[in-house]
Short mmCIF file of C-alpha atoms in Angstrom, two decimals:
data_model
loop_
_atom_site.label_atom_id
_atom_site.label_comp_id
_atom_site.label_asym_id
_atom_site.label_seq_id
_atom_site.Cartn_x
_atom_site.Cartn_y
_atom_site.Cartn_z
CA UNK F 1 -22.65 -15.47 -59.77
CA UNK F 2 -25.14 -15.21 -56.42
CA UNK F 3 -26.82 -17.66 -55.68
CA UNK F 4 -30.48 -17.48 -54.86
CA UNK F 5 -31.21 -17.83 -51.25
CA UNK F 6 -33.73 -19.42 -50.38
CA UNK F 7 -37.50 -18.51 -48.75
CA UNK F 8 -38.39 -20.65 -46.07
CA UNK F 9 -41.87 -19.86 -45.09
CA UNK F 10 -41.91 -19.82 -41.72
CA UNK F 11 -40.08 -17.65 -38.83
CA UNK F 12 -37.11 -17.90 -36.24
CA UNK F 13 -39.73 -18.47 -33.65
CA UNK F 14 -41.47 -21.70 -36.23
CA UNK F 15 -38.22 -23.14 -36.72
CA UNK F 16 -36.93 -22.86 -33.05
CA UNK F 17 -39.89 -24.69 -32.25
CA UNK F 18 -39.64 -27.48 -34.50
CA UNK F 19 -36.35 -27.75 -33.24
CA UNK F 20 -37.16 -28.07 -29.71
CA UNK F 21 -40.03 -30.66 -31.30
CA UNK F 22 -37.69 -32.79 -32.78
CA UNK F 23 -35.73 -33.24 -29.63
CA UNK F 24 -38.96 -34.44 -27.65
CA UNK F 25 -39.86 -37.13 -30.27
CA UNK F 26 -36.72 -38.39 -30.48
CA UNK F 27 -36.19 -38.76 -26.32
CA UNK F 28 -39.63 -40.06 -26.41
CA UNK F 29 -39.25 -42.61 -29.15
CA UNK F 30 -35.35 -43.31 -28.00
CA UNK F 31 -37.10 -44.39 -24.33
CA UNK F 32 -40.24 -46.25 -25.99
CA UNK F 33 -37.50 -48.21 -28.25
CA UNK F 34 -35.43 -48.71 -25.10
CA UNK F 35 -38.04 -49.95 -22.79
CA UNK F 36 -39.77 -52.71 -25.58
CA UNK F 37 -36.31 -53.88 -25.75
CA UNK F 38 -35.88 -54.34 -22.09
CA UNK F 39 -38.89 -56.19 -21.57
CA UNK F 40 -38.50 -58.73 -24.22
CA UNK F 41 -34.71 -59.31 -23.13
CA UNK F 42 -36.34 -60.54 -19.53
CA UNK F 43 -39.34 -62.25 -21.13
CA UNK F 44 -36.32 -64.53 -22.04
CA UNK F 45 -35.48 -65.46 -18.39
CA UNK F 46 -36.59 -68.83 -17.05
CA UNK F 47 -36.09 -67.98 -13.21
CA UNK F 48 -39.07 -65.15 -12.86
CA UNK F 49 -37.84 -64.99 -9.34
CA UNK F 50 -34.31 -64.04 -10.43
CA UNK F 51 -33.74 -59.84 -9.38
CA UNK F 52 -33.97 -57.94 -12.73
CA UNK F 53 -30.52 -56.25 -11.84
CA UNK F 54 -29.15 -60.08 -11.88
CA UNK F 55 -30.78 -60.63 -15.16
CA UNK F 56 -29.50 -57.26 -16.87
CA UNK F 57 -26.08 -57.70 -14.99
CA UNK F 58 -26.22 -54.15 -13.94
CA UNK F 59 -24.73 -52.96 -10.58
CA UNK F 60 -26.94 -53.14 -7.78
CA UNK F 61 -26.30 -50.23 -6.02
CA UNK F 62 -26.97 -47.55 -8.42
CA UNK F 63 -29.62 -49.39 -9.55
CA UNK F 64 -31.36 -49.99 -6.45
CA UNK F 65 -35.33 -49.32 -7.20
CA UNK F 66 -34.87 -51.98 -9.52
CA UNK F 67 -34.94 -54.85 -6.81
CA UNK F 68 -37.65 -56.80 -7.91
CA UNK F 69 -37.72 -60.16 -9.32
CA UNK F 70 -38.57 -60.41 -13.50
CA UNK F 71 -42.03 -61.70 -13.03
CA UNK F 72 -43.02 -58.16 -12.45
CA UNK F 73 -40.96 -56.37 -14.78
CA UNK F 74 -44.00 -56.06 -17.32
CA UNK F 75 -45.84 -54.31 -15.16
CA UNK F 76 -42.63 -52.16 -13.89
CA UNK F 77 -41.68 -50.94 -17.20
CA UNK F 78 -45.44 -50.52 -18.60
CA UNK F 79 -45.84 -47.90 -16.08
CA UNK F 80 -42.09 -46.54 -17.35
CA UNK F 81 -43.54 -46.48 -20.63
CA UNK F 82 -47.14 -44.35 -19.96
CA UNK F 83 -44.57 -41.88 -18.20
CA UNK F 84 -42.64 -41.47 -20.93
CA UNK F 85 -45.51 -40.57 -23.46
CA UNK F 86 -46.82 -37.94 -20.31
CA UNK F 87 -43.55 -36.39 -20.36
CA UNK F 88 -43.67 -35.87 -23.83
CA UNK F 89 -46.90 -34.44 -24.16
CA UNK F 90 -46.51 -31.92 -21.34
CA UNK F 91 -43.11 -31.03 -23.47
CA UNK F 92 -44.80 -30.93 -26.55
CA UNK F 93 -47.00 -27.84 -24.45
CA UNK F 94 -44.22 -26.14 -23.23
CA UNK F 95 -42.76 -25.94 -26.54
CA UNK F 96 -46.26 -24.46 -28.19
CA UNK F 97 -45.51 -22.16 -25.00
CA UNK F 98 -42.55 -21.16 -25.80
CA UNK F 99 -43.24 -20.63 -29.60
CA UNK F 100 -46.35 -17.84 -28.68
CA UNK F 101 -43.61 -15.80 -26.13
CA UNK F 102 -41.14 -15.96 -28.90
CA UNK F 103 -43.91 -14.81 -31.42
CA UNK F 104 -44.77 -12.17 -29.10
CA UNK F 105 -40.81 -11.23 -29.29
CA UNK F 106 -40.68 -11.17 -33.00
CA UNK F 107 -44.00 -9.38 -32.45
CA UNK F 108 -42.30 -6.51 -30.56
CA UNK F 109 -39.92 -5.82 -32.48
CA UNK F 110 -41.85 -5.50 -36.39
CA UNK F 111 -44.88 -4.46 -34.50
CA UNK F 112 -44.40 -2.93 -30.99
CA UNK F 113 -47.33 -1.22 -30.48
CA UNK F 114 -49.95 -4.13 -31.24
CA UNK F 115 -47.87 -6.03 -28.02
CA UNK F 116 -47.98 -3.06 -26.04
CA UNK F 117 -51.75 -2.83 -26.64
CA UNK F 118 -51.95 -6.18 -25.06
CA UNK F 119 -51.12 -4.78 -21.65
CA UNK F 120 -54.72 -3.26 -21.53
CA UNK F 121 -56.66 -5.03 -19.88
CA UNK F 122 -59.70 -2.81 -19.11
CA UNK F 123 -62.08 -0.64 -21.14
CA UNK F 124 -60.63 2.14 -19.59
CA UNK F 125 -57.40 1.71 -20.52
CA UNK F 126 -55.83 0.62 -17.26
CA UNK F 127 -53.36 -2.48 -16.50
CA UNK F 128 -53.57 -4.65 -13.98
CA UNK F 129 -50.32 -4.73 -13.03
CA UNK F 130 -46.98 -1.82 -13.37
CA UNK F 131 -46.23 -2.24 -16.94
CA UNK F 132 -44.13 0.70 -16.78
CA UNK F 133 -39.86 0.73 -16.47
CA UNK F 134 -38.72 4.15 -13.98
CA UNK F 135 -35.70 5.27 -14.59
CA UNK F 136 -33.73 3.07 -12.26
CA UNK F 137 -35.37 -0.07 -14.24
CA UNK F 138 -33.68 1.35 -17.61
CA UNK F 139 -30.31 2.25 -16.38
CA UNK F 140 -30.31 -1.19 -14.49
CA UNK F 141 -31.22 -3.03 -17.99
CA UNK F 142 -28.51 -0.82 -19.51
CA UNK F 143 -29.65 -2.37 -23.10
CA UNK F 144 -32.75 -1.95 -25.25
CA UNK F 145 -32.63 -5.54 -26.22
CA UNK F 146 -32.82 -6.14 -22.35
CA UNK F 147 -35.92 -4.02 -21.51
CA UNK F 148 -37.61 -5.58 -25.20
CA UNK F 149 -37.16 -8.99 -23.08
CA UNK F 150 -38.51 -7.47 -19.74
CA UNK F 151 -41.59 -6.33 -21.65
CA UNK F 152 -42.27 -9.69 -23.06
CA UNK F 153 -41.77 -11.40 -19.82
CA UNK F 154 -44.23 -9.13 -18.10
CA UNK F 155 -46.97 -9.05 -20.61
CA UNK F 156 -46.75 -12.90 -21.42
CA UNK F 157 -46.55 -13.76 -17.70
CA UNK F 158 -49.73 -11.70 -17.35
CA UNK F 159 -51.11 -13.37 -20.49
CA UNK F 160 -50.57 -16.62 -18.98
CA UNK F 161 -51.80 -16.15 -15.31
CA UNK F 162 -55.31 -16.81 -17.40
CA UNK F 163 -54.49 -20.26 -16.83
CA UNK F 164 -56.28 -21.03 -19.69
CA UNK F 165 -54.37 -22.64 -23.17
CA UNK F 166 -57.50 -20.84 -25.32
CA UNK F 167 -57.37 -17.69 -23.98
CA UNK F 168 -53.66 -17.57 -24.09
CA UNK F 169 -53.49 -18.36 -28.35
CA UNK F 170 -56.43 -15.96 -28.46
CA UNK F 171 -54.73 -12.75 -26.67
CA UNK F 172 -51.15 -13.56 -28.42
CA UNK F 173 -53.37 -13.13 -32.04
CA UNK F 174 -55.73 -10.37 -30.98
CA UNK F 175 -55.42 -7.39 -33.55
CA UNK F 176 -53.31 -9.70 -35.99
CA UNK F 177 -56.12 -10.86 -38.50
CA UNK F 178 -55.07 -14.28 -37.83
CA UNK F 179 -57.85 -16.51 -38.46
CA UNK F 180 -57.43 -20.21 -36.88
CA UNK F 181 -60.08 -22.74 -38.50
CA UNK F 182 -62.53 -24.23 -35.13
CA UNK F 183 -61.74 -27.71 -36.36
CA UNK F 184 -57.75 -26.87 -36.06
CA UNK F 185 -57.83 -25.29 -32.67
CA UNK F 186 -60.20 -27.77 -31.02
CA UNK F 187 -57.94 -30.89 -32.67
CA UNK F 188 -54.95 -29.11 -31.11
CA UNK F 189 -56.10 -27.98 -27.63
CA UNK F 190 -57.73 -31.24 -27.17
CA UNK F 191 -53.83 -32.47 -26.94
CA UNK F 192 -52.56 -29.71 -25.58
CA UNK F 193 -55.05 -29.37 -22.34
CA UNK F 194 -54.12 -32.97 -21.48
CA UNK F 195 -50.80 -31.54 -19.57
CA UNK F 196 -53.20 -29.58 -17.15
CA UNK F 197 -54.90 -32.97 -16.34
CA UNK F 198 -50.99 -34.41 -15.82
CA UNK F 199 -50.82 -31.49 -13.78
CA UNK F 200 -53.41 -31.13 -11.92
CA UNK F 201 -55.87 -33.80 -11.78
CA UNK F 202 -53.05 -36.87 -12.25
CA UNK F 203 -53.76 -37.57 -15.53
CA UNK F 204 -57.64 -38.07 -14.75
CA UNK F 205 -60.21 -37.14 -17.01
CA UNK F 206 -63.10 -34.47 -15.77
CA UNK F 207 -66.51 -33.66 -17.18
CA UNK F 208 -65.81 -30.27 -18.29
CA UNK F 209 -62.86 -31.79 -20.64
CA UNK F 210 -64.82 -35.05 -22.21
CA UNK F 211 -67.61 -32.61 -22.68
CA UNK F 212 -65.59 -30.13 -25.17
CA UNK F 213 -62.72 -32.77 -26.39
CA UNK F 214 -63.26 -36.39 -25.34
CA UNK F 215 -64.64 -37.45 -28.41
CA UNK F 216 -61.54 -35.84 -30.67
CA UNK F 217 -59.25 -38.07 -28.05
CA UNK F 218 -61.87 -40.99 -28.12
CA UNK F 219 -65.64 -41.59 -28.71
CA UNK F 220 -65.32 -43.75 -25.94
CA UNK F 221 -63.86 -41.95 -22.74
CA UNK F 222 -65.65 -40.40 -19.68
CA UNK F 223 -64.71 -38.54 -16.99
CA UNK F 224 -63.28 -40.63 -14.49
CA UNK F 225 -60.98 -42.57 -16.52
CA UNK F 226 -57.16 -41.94 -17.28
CA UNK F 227 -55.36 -40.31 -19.90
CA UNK F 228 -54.95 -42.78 -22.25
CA UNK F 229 -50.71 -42.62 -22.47
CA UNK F 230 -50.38 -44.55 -25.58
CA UNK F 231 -47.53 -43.54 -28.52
CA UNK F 232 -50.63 -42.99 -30.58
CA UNK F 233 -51.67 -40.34 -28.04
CA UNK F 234 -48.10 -38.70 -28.07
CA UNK F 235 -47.88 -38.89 -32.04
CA UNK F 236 -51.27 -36.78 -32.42
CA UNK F 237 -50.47 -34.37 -29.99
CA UNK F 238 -47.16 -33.53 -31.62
CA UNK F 239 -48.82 -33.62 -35.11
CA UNK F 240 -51.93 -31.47 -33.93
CA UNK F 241 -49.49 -29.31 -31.80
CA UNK F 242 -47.19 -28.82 -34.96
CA UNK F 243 -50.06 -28.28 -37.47
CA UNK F 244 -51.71 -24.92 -35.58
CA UNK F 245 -48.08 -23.66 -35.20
CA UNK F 246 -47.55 -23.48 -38.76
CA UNK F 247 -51.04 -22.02 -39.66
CA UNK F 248 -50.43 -19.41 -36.96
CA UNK F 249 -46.89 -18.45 -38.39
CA UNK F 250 -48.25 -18.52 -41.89
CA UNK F 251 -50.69 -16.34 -41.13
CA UNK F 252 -48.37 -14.02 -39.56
CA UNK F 253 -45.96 -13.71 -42.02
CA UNK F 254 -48.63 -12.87 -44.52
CA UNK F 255 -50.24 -10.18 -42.53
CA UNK F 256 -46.50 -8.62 -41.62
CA UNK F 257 -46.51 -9.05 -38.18
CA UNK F 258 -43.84 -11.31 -37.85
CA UNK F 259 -40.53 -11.19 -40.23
CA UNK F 260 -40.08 -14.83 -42.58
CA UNK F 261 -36.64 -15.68 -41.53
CA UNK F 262 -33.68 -15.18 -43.74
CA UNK F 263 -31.04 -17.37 -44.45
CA UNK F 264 -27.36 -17.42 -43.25
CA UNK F 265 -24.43 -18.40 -44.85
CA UNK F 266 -23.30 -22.00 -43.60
CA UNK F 267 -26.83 -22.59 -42.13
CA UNK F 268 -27.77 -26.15 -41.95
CA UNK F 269 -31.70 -26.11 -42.32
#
């Protein structure tokens, strides 16, 4: 008797990406656990002058940045800790990344020619840039699978030179029907903007981004101030970041542009 396999509502690119999602909460939460722990093990010591390599009983010399006396551990691993959530969020981007070039992938392959219409970028019908392979390029690829992957790489590099998170999401779905909400994408891009202030502007807040998000991060930020690099910050911006990804890959699966992914024998969901 067959069994009925079952629909999971969502495609490779979806689940590849909660994957890679999954990994960055868990080295983010592993290090937030890790660091808490550390500074309430030297809250415990009575010489604050004592080096904190004495107090841990690690080796000095492969631990040498950490030659400084307990009293300022706090302060030492505080700044540890607002790393930590930065490196998460800017993951947390380069995994939403990641999922719209493998959407544009899956793209090619159910739907070539509404990628290929993406390398237009005038009226006119011209491109920018040589989005054409010669001869040479072909027999060099010597697979179709490899030139599918050189097309992607070209047009999503050229998608992404825009520099701009909005315009990226808005060029992957052009000509899809895809139809993201104004409350969604503004909740998610007010999270996922904050790694070009890591970036660019060291975490500092401008005008241009309290103006069109600071009150969705706080009601009571201006520009000037920091990033505020709390666990609550990281937690929205992987829920936010999660939540448009899996109303854009609904919406794609309905319309037929991408494939639902099937199940495999001896797959572990």
């Amino acid at each position: 008797m067959n069994k009925k396999k079952p629909k999971f509502n969502e495609s490779l690119s979806l689940q590849r990406f909660r994957k890679a999602i999954e990994n960055i909460e868990t080295n983010v939460q592993l290090n937030e656990a890790a660091y808490s722990q550390i500074i309430l093990i030297l809250n415990k010591s009575t010489d604050k002058e004592l080096d904190i390599r004495d107090y841990l009983k690690i080796d000095k010399a492969n631990f040498s940045r950490l030659n400084h006396p307990v009293k300022q551990s706090k302060a030492i691993f505080n700044n540890i800790k607002k790393k930590n959530i930065e490196f998460g969020i800017i993951q947390s981007y380069n995994a939403f990344s990641s999922y719209l070039k493998n959407v544009l992938s899956e793209m090619l392959a159910h739907k070539p020619h509404l990628v290929i219409s993406k390398a237009v970028v005038t009226k006119n019908g011209e491109a920018k840039e040589n989005f054409t392979f010669t001869f040479a390029d072909i027999i060099k690829a010597g697979d179709y699978n490899v030139i599918q992957q050189n097309i992607v790489d070209r047009i999503f590099r050229r998608l992404e030179d825009e520099q701009s998170t909005i315009t990226l999401l808005e060029k992957i779905i052009d000509g899809t029907k895809v139809n993201i909400s104004n409350q969604l994408k503004n909740e998610s891009l007010a999270y996922l903007e904050l790694r070009h202030l890591f970036i660019h502007s060291s975490g500092i807040l401008d005008s241009k981004y309290i103006n069109k998000y600071g009150k969705i991060l706080s009601p009571t930020l201006k520009p000037g101030q920091r990033i505020p690099q709390t666990y609550y910050t990281f937690q929205n911006c992987i829920q936010k970041t999660l939540s448009i990804c899996k109303e854009i890959d609904s919406q794609l699966i309905k319309e037929d542009i991408i494939p639902e992914r099937k199940f495999k024998e001896n797959e572990l969901v």
